PDB file of C-alpha atoms in Angstrom:
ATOM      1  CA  UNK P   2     204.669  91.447   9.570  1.00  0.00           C
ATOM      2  CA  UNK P   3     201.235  92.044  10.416  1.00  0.00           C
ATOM      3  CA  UNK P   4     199.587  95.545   9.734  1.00  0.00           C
ATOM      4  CA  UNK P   5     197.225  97.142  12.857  1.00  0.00           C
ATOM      5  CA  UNK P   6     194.644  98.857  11.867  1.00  0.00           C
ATOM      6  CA  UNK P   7     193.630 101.048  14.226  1.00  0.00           C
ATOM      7  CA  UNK P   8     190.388 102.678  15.442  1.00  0.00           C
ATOM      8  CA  UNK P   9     189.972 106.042  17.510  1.00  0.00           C
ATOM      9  CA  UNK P  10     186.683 106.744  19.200  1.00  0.00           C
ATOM     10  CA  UNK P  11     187.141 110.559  20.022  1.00  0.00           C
ATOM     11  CA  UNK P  12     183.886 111.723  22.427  1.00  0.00           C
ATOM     12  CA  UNK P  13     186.039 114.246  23.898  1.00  0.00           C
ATOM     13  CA  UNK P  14     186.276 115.938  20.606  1.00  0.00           C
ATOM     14  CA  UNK P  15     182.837 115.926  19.939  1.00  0.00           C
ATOM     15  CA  UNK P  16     181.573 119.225  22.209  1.00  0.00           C
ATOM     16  CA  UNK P  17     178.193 118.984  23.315  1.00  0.00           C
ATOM     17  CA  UNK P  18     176.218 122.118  22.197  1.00  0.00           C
ATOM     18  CA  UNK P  19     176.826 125.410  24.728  1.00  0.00           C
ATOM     19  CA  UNK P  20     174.462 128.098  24.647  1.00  0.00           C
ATOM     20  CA  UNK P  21     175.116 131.529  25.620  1.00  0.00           C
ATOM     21  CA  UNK P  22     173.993 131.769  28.835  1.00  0.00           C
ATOM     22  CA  UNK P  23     175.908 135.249  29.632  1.00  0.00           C
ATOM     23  CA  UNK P  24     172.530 136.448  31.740  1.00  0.00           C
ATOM     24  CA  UNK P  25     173.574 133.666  34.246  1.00  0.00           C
ATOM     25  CA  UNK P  26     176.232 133.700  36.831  1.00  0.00           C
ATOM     26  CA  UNK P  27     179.442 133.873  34.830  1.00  0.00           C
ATOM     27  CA  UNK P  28     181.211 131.165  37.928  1.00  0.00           C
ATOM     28  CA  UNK P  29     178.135 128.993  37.000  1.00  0.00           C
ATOM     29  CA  UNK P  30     179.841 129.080  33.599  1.00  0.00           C
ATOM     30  CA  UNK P  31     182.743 128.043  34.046  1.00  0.00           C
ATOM     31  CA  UNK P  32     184.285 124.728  32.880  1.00  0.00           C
ATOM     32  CA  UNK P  33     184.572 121.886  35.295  1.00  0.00           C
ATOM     33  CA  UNK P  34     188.283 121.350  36.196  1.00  0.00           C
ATOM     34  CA  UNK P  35     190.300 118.975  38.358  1.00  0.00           C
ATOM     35  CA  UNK P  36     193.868 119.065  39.941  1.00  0.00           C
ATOM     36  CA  UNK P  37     195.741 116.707  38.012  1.00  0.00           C
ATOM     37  CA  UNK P  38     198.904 114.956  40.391  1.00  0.00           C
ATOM     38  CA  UNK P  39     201.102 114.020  37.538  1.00  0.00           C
ATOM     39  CA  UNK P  40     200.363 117.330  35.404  1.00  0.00           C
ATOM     40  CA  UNK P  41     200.477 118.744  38.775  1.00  0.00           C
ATOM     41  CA  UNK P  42     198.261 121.525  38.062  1.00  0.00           C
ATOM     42  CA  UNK P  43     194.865 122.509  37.692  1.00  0.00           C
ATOM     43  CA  UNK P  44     193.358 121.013  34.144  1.00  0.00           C
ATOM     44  CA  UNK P  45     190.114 121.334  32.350  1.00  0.00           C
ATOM     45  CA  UNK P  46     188.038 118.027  31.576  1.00  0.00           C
ATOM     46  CA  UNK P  47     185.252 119.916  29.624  1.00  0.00           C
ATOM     47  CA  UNK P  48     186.087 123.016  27.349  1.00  0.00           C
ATOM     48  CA  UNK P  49     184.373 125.200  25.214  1.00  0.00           C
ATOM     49  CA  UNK P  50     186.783 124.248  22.349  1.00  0.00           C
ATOM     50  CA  UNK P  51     188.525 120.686  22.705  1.00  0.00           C
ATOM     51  CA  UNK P  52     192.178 120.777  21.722  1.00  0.00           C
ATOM     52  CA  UNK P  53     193.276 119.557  18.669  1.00  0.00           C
ATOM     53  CA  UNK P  54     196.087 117.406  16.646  1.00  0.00           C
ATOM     54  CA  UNK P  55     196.938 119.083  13.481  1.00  0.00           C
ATOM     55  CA  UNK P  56     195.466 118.076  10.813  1.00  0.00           C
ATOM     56  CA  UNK P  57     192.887 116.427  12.832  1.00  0.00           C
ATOM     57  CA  UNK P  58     191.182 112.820  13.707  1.00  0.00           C
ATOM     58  CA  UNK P  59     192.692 111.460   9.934  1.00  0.00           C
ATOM     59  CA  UNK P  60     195.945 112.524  10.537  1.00  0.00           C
ATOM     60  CA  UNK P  61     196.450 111.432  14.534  1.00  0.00           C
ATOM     61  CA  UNK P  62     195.362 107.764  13.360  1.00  0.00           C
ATOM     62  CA  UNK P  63     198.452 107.974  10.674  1.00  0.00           C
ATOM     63  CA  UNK P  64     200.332 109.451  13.264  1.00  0.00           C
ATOM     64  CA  UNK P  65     199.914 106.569  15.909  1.00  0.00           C
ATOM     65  CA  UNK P  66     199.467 103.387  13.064  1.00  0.00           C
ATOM     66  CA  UNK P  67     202.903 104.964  11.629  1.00  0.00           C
ATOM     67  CA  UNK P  68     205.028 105.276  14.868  1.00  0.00           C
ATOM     68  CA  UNK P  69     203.293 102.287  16.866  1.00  0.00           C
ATOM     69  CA  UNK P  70     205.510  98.848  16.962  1.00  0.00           C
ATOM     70  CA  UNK P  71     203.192  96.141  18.701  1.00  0.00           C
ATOM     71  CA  UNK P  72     206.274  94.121  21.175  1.00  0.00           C
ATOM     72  CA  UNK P  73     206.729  90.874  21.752  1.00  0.00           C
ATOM     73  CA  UNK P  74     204.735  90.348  24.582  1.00  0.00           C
ATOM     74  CA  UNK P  75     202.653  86.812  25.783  1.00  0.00           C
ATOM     75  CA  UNK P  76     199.567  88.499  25.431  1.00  0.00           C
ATOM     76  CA  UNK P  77     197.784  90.432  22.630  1.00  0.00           C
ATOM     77  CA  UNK P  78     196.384  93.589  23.741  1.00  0.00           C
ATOM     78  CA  UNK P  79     193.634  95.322  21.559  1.00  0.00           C
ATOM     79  CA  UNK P  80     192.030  97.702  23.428  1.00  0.00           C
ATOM     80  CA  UNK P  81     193.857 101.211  25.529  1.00  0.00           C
ATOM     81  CA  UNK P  82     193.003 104.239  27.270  1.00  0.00           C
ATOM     82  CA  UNK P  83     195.487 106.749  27.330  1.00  0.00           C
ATOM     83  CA  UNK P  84     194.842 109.962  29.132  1.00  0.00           C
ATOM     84  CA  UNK P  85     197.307 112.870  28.645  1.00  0.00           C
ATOM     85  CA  UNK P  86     196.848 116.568  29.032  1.00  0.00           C
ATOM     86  CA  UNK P  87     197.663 118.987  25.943  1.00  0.00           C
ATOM     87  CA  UNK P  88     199.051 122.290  27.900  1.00  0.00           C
ATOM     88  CA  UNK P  89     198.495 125.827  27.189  1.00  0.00           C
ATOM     89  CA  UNK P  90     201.023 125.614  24.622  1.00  0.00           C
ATOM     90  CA  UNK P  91     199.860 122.736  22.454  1.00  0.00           C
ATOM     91  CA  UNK P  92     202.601 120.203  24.111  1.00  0.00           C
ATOM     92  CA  UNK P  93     201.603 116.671  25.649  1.00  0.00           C
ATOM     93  CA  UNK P  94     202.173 116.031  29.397  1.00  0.00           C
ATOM     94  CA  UNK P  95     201.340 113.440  32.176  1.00  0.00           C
ATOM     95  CA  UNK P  96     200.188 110.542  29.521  1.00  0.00           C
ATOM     96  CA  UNK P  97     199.282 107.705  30.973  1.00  0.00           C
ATOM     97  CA  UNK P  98     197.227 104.597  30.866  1.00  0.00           C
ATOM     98  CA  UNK P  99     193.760 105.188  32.426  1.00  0.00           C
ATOM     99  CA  UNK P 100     193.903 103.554  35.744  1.00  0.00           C
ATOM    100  CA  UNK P 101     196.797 101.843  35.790  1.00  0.00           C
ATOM    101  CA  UNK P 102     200.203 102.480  37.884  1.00  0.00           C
ATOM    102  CA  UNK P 103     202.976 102.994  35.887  1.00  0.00           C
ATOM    103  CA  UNK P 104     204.612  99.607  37.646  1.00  0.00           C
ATOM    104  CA  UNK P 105     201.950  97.775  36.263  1.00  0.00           C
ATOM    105  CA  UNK P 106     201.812  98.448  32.143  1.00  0.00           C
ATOM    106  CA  UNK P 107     202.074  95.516  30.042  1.00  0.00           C
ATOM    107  CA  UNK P 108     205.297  96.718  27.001  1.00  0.00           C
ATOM    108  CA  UNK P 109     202.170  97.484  24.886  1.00  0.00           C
ATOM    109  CA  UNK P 110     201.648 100.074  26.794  1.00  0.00           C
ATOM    110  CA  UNK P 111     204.519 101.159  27.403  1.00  0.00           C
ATOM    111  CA  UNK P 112     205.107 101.736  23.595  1.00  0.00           C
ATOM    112  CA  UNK P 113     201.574 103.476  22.780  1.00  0.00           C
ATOM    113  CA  UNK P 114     202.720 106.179  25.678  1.00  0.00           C
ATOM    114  CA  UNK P 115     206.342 106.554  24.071  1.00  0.00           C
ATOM    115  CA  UNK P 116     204.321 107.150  20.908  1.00  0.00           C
ATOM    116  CA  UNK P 117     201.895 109.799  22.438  1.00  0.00           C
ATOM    117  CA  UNK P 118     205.091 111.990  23.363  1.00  0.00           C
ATOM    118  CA  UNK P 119     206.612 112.020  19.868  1.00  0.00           C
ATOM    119  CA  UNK P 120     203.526 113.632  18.802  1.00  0.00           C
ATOM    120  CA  UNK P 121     203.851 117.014  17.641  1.00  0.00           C
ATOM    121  CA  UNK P 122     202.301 119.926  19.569  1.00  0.00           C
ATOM    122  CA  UNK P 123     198.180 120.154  18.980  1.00  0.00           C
ATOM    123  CA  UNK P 124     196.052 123.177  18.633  1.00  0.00           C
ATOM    124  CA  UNK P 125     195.345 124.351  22.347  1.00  0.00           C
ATOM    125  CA  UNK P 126     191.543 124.026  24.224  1.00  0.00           C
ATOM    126  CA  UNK P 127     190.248 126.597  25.470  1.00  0.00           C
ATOM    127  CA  UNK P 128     187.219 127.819  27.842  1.00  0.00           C
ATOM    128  CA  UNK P 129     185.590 131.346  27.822  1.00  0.00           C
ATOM    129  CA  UNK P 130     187.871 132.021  24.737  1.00  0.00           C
ATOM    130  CA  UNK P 131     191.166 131.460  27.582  1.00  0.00           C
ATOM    131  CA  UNK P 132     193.977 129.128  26.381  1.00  0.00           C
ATOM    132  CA  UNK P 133     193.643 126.108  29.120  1.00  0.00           C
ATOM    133  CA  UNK P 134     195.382 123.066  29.811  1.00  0.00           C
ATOM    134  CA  UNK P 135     193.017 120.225  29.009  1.00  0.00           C
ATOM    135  CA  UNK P 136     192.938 116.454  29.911  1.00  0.00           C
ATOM    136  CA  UNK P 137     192.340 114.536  27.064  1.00  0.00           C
ATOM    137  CA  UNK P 138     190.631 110.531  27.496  1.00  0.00           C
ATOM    138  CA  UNK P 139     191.334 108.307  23.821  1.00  0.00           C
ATOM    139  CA  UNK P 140     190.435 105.070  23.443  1.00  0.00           C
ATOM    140  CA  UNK P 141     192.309 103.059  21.134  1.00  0.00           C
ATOM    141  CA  UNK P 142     191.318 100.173  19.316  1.00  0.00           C
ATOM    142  CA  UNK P 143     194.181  97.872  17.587  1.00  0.00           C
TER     143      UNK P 143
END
C-alpha cells in the first residue's frame, strides 16, 4: 500500500500584523465578512485571531494522513482546496471543495471532505476579541 505524504500550506493561519488603530473609526475596523449560502450565515474571511485545530499545524497533518484512504479512482489527484467554516463553537460546517459543485467531485474528494467532518472541534477565531464564525481556505498537497 502506498503511504501519502501530505503537505499543508496554511496562509490563513499566518495573520498579517494589525496595529491598534482604536483612534480610527471602530466600523473601519472591522473584519471583512461575507454571507456564506451553504453556512448560510454571515462568516468572517479575515480575523484578528485565525481559528485553530488542537494541537495545531503538526497535529491536523496526522489527523488528515491518518483518516485519509486515497479510492480507486482512474485518475490520481494530488492537489485540493477545501474550504469549510469553523463556527462559533469550534465545530466544522459547509466544507467543500473550492469551486466545485458538489455533483461534480471526483471520490477523492469526496473522501478528503468526509475526513474534514470527523475532525474534532478547533479553537474558535475571533475579531475585536468576539467569538466569530470563520471561513477557512487549505490547500492540500498529496
Amino acid at each position: 500500500m502506498k503511504e501519502l505524504c501530505i503537505i499543508f500550506l496554511l496562509p490563513l493561519f499566518m495573520s498579517n500584523y494589525i496595529s491598534d488603530n482604536s483612534h480610527e473609526n471602530p466600523k473601519a475596523m472591522a473584519c471583512p465578512h461575507e454571507y456564506d449560502s451553504l453556512a448560510k450565515m454571515i462568516v468572517y474571511t479575515y480575523v484578528d485571531k485565525e481559528p485553530e485545530y488542537p494541537g495545531g499545524s503538526p497535529e491536523l497533518m496526522k489527523f488528515i494522513a491518518k483518516n485519509f484512504h486515497y479510492p480507486n479512482q482512474d485518475d490520481f489527484q494530488g492537489s485540493f482546496q477545501i474550504q469549510f467554516v469553523v463556527d462559533k463553537q469550534g465545530s466544522i460546517i459547509a466544507a467543500r471543495i473550492k469551486e466545485k459543485k458538489q455533483s461534480n467531485l471526483t471520490l477523492a474528494e469526496k473522501e478528503l471532505l468526509k475526513v474534514v467532518y470527523k475532525m474534532p472541534k478547533w479553537n474558535s477565531g475571533r475579531c475585536r476579541g468576539r467569538v466569530v464564525p470563520v471561513k477557512i481556505t487549505l490547500p492540500v498537497y498529496l
